Short mmCIF file of C-alpha atoms in Angstrom, two decimals:
data_model
loop_
_atom_site.label_atom_id
_atom_site.label_comp_id
_atom_site.label_asym_id
_atom_site.label_seq_id
_atom_site.Cartn_x
_atom_site.Cartn_y
_atom_site.Cartn_z
CA MET U 1 75.43 116.04 98.03
CA ASP U 2 74.25 114.69 94.66
CA ALA U 3 74.65 111.06 93.66
CA LEU U 4 77.57 111.66 91.27
CA SER U 5 79.52 113.68 93.85
CA ASP U 6 78.87 111.02 96.45
CA LEU U 7 80.12 108.26 94.17
CA LEU U 8 83.19 110.19 93.06
CA ASP U 9 84.01 111.35 96.59
CA GLY U 10 85.55 107.96 97.29
CA VAL U 11 87.61 107.83 94.09
CA ARG U 12 91.26 107.74 95.15
CA ALA U 13 93.87 106.27 92.82
CA ARG U 14 96.74 104.52 94.58
CA GLY U 15 99.83 103.69 92.58
CA ALA U 16 98.19 104.60 89.27
CA LEU U 17 100.23 103.77 86.19
CA PHE U 18 100.66 106.42 83.51
CA SER U 19 102.68 105.97 80.34
CA ARG U 20 103.30 107.58 76.96
CA SER U 21 103.60 105.48 73.82
CA VAL U 22 105.13 107.07 70.71
CA MET U 23 104.69 104.96 67.60
CA ASN U 24 104.86 104.74 63.86
CA PRO U 25 101.90 102.97 62.16
CA PRO U 26 101.13 100.15 62.08
CA TRP U 27 100.93 99.59 65.83
CA ALA U 28 98.55 98.18 68.44
CA VAL U 29 98.67 98.40 72.24
CA ARG U 30 96.58 95.79 74.03
CA PHE U 31 95.44 96.48 77.62
CA ALA U 32 95.00 93.04 79.17
CA HIS U 33 95.21 93.94 82.87
CA SER U 34 92.39 93.56 85.38
CA SER U 35 92.05 97.23 86.38
CA PRO U 36 88.46 98.50 86.57
CA LEU U 37 89.02 101.56 84.36
CA THR U 38 91.64 102.69 81.87
CA LEU U 39 91.88 106.21 80.44
CA VAL U 40 93.59 106.74 77.08
CA THR U 41 94.16 110.07 75.31
CA MET U 42 95.33 110.49 71.73
CA VAL U 43 97.72 113.40 72.19
CA ARG U 44 98.66 113.49 68.52
CA GLY U 45 97.91 111.36 65.49
CA GLY U 46 94.94 109.01 65.46
CA ALA U 47 93.92 105.45 66.28
CA TRP U 48 91.02 103.04 66.76
CA ILE U 49 89.71 101.48 69.96
CA VAL U 50 89.11 97.81 69.27
CA PRO U 51 87.06 96.17 72.06
CA GLU U 52 87.01 92.44 72.58
CA HIS U 53 83.44 92.45 71.26
CA GLY U 54 81.87 95.15 69.13
CA GLU U 55 82.87 97.55 66.38
CA PRO U 56 86.06 99.67 66.48
CA LEU U 57 85.66 103.30 67.56
CA GLU U 58 87.79 106.05 66.03
CA LEU U 59 90.03 108.06 68.35
CA ALA U 60 91.12 111.40 66.87
CA ALA U 61 93.83 113.73 68.15
CA GLY U 62 92.76 115.20 71.48
CA ASP U 63 90.05 112.59 72.17
CA THR U 64 89.96 110.75 75.49
CA ALA U 65 88.43 107.32 76.00
CA ILE U 66 87.48 105.43 79.16
CA LEU U 67 87.73 101.65 78.86
CA ARG U 68 85.84 99.65 81.46
CA ALA U 69 86.68 96.21 82.84
CA PRO U 70 86.31 93.44 82.16
CA GLY U 71 88.59 93.86 79.15
CA PRO U 72 90.75 93.45 77.32
CA HIS U 73 90.83 96.40 74.90
CA THR U 74 93.18 97.27 72.08
CA VAL U 75 94.11 100.70 70.74
CA ALA U 76 95.52 100.43 67.22
CA HIS U 77 96.48 102.31 64.05
CA PRO U 78 95.07 101.00 61.77
CA ALA U 79 92.28 99.04 63.46
CA ASP U 80 93.52 95.68 62.14
CA ALA U 81 97.18 96.24 63.02
CA PRO U 82 98.92 93.32 64.77
CA VAL U 83 99.57 93.75 68.48
CA THR U 84 102.96 95.35 69.12
CA CYS U 85 102.66 95.73 72.91
CA THR U 86 100.55 94.03 75.59
CA VAL U 87 100.16 95.71 79.00
CA LEU U 88 99.64 93.08 81.70
CA ASP U 89 100.30 95.14 84.84
CA ARG U 90 102.38 98.04 86.09
CA ASP U 91 105.58 95.98 85.84
CA THR U 92 104.97 93.84 82.77
CA CYS U 93 104.64 94.84 79.13
CA LEU U 94 105.13 92.26 76.41
CA GLY U 95 106.45 92.85 72.92
CA PRO U 96 105.02 91.36 69.70
CA ASP U 97 106.96 88.14 70.32
CA GLY U 98 105.48 87.71 73.80
CA ALA U 99 108.75 88.55 75.54
CA ALA U 100 108.98 91.31 78.13
CA LEU U 101 109.95 94.69 76.69
CA THR U 102 113.47 95.75 77.54
CA GLU U 103 114.94 99.13 78.34
CA GLU U 104 115.77 99.48 74.64
CA ALA U 105 112.12 100.39 74.05
CA SER U 106 112.32 103.29 76.51
CA GLN U 107 112.33 106.88 75.24
CA GLY U 108 112.59 108.41 78.70
CA LEU U 109 110.70 108.24 81.97
CA ARG U 110 107.41 106.31 81.50
CA THR U 111 107.73 106.76 77.72
CA TYR U 112 108.01 103.90 75.26
CA GLY U 113 108.32 103.57 71.49
CA GLU U 114 110.66 103.72 68.54
CA SER U 115 111.31 107.47 68.49
CA SER U 116 110.12 110.55 70.37
CA GLU U 117 109.37 112.07 66.94
CA SER U 118 106.94 109.32 65.90
CA PRO U 119 103.63 110.71 64.55
CA ASP U 120 101.31 108.94 67.01
CA LEU U 121 101.44 109.72 70.73
CA LEU U 122 99.14 107.82 73.09
CA LEU U 123 98.78 108.71 76.77
CA SER U 124 97.35 106.00 79.05
CA GLY U 125 96.57 105.72 82.73
CA TYR U 126 94.77 103.10 84.76
CA TYR U 127 93.71 102.34 88.30
CA GLU U 128 95.99 99.81 89.92
CA VAL U 129 93.62 98.68 92.70
CA SER U 130 90.11 97.46 91.88
CA GLY U 131 88.76 98.68 95.23
CA ASP U 132 89.55 102.31 94.35
CA LEU U 133 86.29 102.77 92.51
CA SER U 134 82.65 102.45 93.44
CA GLN U 135 81.13 99.40 91.79
CA ARG U 136 77.95 101.37 91.22
CA LEU U 137 79.97 103.94 89.27
CA VAL U 138 81.78 101.33 87.19
CA CYS U 139 78.55 99.48 86.39
CA ALA U 140 76.98 102.74 85.18
CA LEU U 141 79.44 102.99 82.29
CA PRO U 142 79.46 101.32 78.88
CA PRO U 143 82.48 99.16 78.00
CA VAL U 144 83.93 102.07 76.02
CA LEU U 145 83.07 105.77 76.03
CA VAL U 146 84.79 108.54 74.07
CA VAL U 147 84.89 112.26 74.91
CA PRO U 148 85.84 114.37 71.84
CA GLY U 149 88.92 116.55 72.08
CA ASP U 150 86.97 119.82 71.93
CA GLU U 151 85.14 118.80 75.13
CA CYS U 152 88.32 117.80 77.00
CA HIS U 153 90.56 120.10 79.01
CA ASP U 154 93.85 120.82 77.22
CA TRP U 155 95.42 122.12 80.43
CA LEU U 156 94.79 118.82 82.21
CA ARG U 157 96.32 116.79 79.39
CA GLU U 158 99.36 119.09 79.41
CA LEU U 159 99.73 118.73 83.17
CA ILE U 160 99.69 114.93 82.96
CA THR U 161 102.10 114.86 80.02
CA ALA U 162 104.53 117.15 81.84
CA GLU U 163 104.31 115.24 85.12
CA ILE U 164 105.00 111.89 83.45
CA GLY U 165 108.43 113.11 82.42
CA CYS U 166 109.21 114.89 85.70
CA PRO U 167 111.18 112.70 88.16
CA ALA U 168 110.45 114.99 91.10
CA PRO U 169 109.71 113.83 94.67
CA GLY U 170 106.05 112.97 95.16
CA GLN U 171 105.49 112.22 91.47
CA GLN U 172 103.33 109.15 92.11
CA LEU U 173 101.01 111.07 94.42
CA VAL U 174 100.61 113.84 91.83
CA LEU U 175 99.88 111.31 89.08
CA ASP U 176 97.30 109.59 91.30
CA ARG U 177 95.43 112.84 91.87
CA LEU U 178 95.67 113.81 88.19
CA LEU U 179 94.13 110.47 87.22
CA ASP U 180 91.25 111.10 89.65
CA LEU U 181 90.73 114.58 88.22
CA ALA U 182 90.85 113.31 84.64
CA LEU U 183 88.28 110.61 85.39
CA ILE U 184 85.87 113.01 87.11
CA THR U 185 86.03 115.67 84.39
CA MET U 186 85.70 113.12 81.58
CA LEU U 187 82.69 111.42 83.18
CA ARG U 188 80.92 114.71 83.78
CA ALA U 189 81.57 115.81 80.19
CA TRP U 190 80.34 112.48 78.81
CA PHE U 191 77.21 112.32 81.00
CA ASP U 192 76.16 115.76 79.72
CA ARG U 193 76.80 115.08 76.03
CA PRO U 194 73.82 115.07 73.64
CA GLY U 195 72.93 111.50 72.77
CA ALA U 196 74.83 110.02 75.72
CA ARG U 197 73.13 107.44 77.89
CA PRO U 198 74.08 108.36 81.47
CA PRO U 199 72.93 106.14 84.34
CA ALA U 200 69.32 106.55 85.44
CA TRP U 201 70.25 107.92 88.87
CA TYR U 202 72.22 110.72 87.18
CA THR U 203 69.36 111.98 85.01
CA ALA U 204 66.88 111.44 87.86
CA MET U 205 68.72 114.11 89.86
CA ASP U 206 67.03 116.74 87.65
CA ASP U 207 63.56 115.65 88.74
CA PRO U 208 62.32 117.88 91.59
CA VAL U 209 60.80 114.96 93.52
CA VAL U 210 63.03 111.99 92.75
CA GLY U 211 66.15 114.16 92.85
CA GLN U 212 65.20 115.34 96.32
CA ALA U 213 64.66 111.77 97.48
CA LEU U 214 68.09 110.76 96.15
CA ARG U 215 69.75 113.68 97.93
CA LEU U 216 68.04 112.75 101.19
CA MET U 217 69.29 109.16 100.93
CA HIS U 218 72.84 110.21 100.07
CA ASN U 219 73.06 112.95 102.69
CA ARG U 220 71.59 110.91 105.55
CA PRO U 221 71.81 107.16 104.90
CA ASP U 222 71.70 106.64 108.67
CA ARG U 223 68.11 107.86 108.98
CA PRO U 224 65.33 105.21 109.25
CA TRP U 225 63.95 106.04 105.82
CA THR U 226 60.73 104.54 104.53
CA VAL U 227 58.94 105.36 101.30
CA ALA U 228 56.33 107.20 103.34
CA LEU U 229 58.92 109.30 105.20
CA LEU U 230 60.78 110.16 101.99
CA ALA U 231 57.50 111.11 100.32
CA GLU U 232 56.64 113.38 103.25
CA HIS U 233 59.96 115.21 102.92
CA CYS U 234 59.47 115.52 99.16
CA GLY U 235 55.91 116.86 99.50
CA VAL U 236 54.19 114.08 97.54
CA SER U 237 52.22 110.94 98.30
CA ARG U 238 53.90 107.61 98.97
CA ALA U 239 52.38 106.16 95.79
CA THR U 240 53.62 109.06 93.67
CA LEU U 241 57.18 108.80 94.95
CA ALA U 242 57.27 105.02 94.55
CA ARG U 243 55.92 105.25 90.99
CA ASP U 244 58.14 108.11 89.83
CA PHE U 245 61.28 106.78 91.53
CA ARG U 246 61.01 103.39 89.88
CA ALA U 247 60.18 104.96 86.51
CA LEU U 248 63.26 107.23 86.58
CA VAL U 249 65.83 105.22 88.54
CA GLY U 250 64.77 101.73 87.50
CA VAL U 251 64.42 100.23 90.99
CA PRO U 252 62.18 100.93 94.02
CA PRO U 253 63.41 103.52 96.55
CA MET U 254 64.19 100.96 99.25
CA THR U 255 66.13 98.76 96.82
CA TYR U 256 68.25 101.72 95.82
CA LEU U 257 68.77 102.70 99.45
CA ALA U 258 69.85 99.20 100.51
CA ASP U 259 72.36 99.00 97.67
CA TRP U 260 73.73 102.43 98.53
CA ARG U 261 74.02 101.63 102.24
CA VAL U 262 75.88 98.38 101.56
CA GLY U 263 78.19 100.19 99.14
CA ARG U 264 79.02 102.82 101.74
CA ALA U 265 79.55 100.10 104.34
CA ALA U 266 81.93 98.29 101.98
CA ASP U 267 84.02 101.44 101.60
CA LEU U 268 84.11 102.04 105.36
CA LEU U 269 85.13 98.44 106.03
CA ARG U 270 88.02 98.78 103.60
CA GLU U 271 89.16 102.24 104.70
CA SER U 272 88.87 102.07 108.50
CA GLU U 273 89.12 99.82 111.54
CA THR U 274 85.67 100.86 112.80
CA THR U 275 83.62 97.95 114.13
CA VAL U 276 80.94 96.35 111.98
CA GLU U 277 78.36 97.35 114.59
CA ALA U 278 79.35 101.03 114.38
CA ILE U 279 79.43 100.96 110.58
CA ALA U 280 76.00 99.33 110.50
CA ARG U 281 74.48 102.18 112.52
CA ARG U 282 76.35 104.80 110.48
CA VAL U 283 74.82 103.58 107.21
CA GLY U 284 71.31 103.02 108.55
CA TYR U 285 71.08 99.47 109.89
CA SER U 286 69.97 98.77 113.43
CA ASN U 287 72.85 96.41 114.22
CA ALA U 288 75.67 94.32 112.74
CA PHE U 289 73.34 91.37 112.09
CA ALA U 290 71.04 93.45 109.88
CA LEU U 291 74.01 94.82 107.90
CA SER U 292 75.47 91.32 107.52
CA ALA U 293 72.19 90.01 106.11
CA ALA U 294 72.02 92.84 103.56
CA PHE U 295 75.71 92.50 102.72
CA LYS U 296 75.39 88.77 102.14
CA ARG U 297 72.35 89.25 99.93
CA LEU U 298 73.90 92.00 97.78
CA ARG U 299 77.59 91.07 97.77
CA GLY U 300 77.53 87.33 98.38
CA THR U 301 79.89 87.69 101.35
CA THR U 302 79.86 89.00 104.91
CA PRO U 303 81.26 92.34 106.10
CA THR U 304 84.04 90.55 107.98
CA GLU U 305 85.02 88.49 104.93
CA HIS U 306 84.95 91.64 102.79
CA ARG U 307 87.28 93.47 105.19
CA ARG U 308 89.65 90.51 105.37
CA ALA U 309 89.83 90.27 101.57
CA ALA U 310 90.33 94.03 101.20
CA SER U 311 93.26 93.98 103.63
CA GLY U 312 95.07 91.36 101.58
CA ALA U 313 95.80 91.15 97.89
CA PRO U 314 93.60 93.34 95.67
CA ALA U 315 90.49 91.44 94.60
CA GLN U 316 89.43 91.21 90.99
CA TRP U 317 86.68 93.62 90.08
CA SER U 318 83.21 92.09 89.75
CA ALA U 319 79.76 93.52 89.28
CA PRO U 320 77.23 93.67 92.10
CA ARG U 321 74.81 90.75 92.34
CA GLY U 322 71.81 92.82 91.26
CA GLU U 323 68.61 94.01 92.87
CA ALA U 324 68.10 93.03 96.48
CA ASP U 325 65.04 91.49 98.03
CA LEU U 326 64.81 93.69 101.09
CA VAL U 327 62.38 91.60 103.13
CA GLY U 328 63.90 91.14 106.58
CA VAL U 329 66.96 93.28 105.76
CA ALA U 330 65.93 96.93 106.03
CA PRO U 331 66.16 98.30 109.57
CA VAL U 332 62.57 99.50 109.44
CA PRO U 333 59.53 98.58 107.34
CA SER U 334 59.47 100.06 103.83
CA SER U 335 56.01 101.49 104.03
#
């Protein structure tokens, strides 16, 4: 399994919100919710993405953009149009006067605006739960990325548009899976675009040595990896692997491995009732104490506290704490 597949394997939208906005210029929709990622597609017409900081980016018909938390972001036509709608959460949208929008603004199921014949049609979808996405994946993205319409899949956009207006049983589940599919296809298209700046671990997969080391870590995080053992499997010296890995990925092999193990443990703690001890061994730590030490260092909390928080109200998304000092945390020495 490659790093991107491994990260996206855990992407599962739950209760994703999709909506269509049909508008006459001037208009501006402000996304002020706390979701980790929002996808917007300009089905027809055109608009501008106006981030909280930075220059506006043009969004032409057919283009899809991914907006990353923390926001907020505004999509507008023209770029300096006053805000006509603010999305706070799945149940709350405010009008230009700050009052909640009423049913009078509805043009059908999950569709809002003045008229279904308005020239601008914006499709939006966002993840409702912050825990649905790998933090490593979210941190790999810029605040805003745009995939041109000629690199997007028309059939997928048509499927989503049709499903939004279809009040059939199981609609929410279908929309959740369509949002996952849209995210995965858009990310893959953007990572492979000329001039794009994909995360270091993505481009490093093409290197015959470093890519092999990454695959070994992702396929078998439970093994007692050291730099020397990884180098042996990759057919190079320990010094060569350490040098090339850091040059391409940006961190030492054992730092990357510890972060990946803790990330996998965090997912398992949220998704299952497996004991901390069993999860620790599954992701490569000798016991629960070793996992707790690594978890505390990287996440600022303990596995038990993480599980308790995940079982309650959805936590706000936050970035990882950064590179770990692995001394005393890794289950085996790093050399």
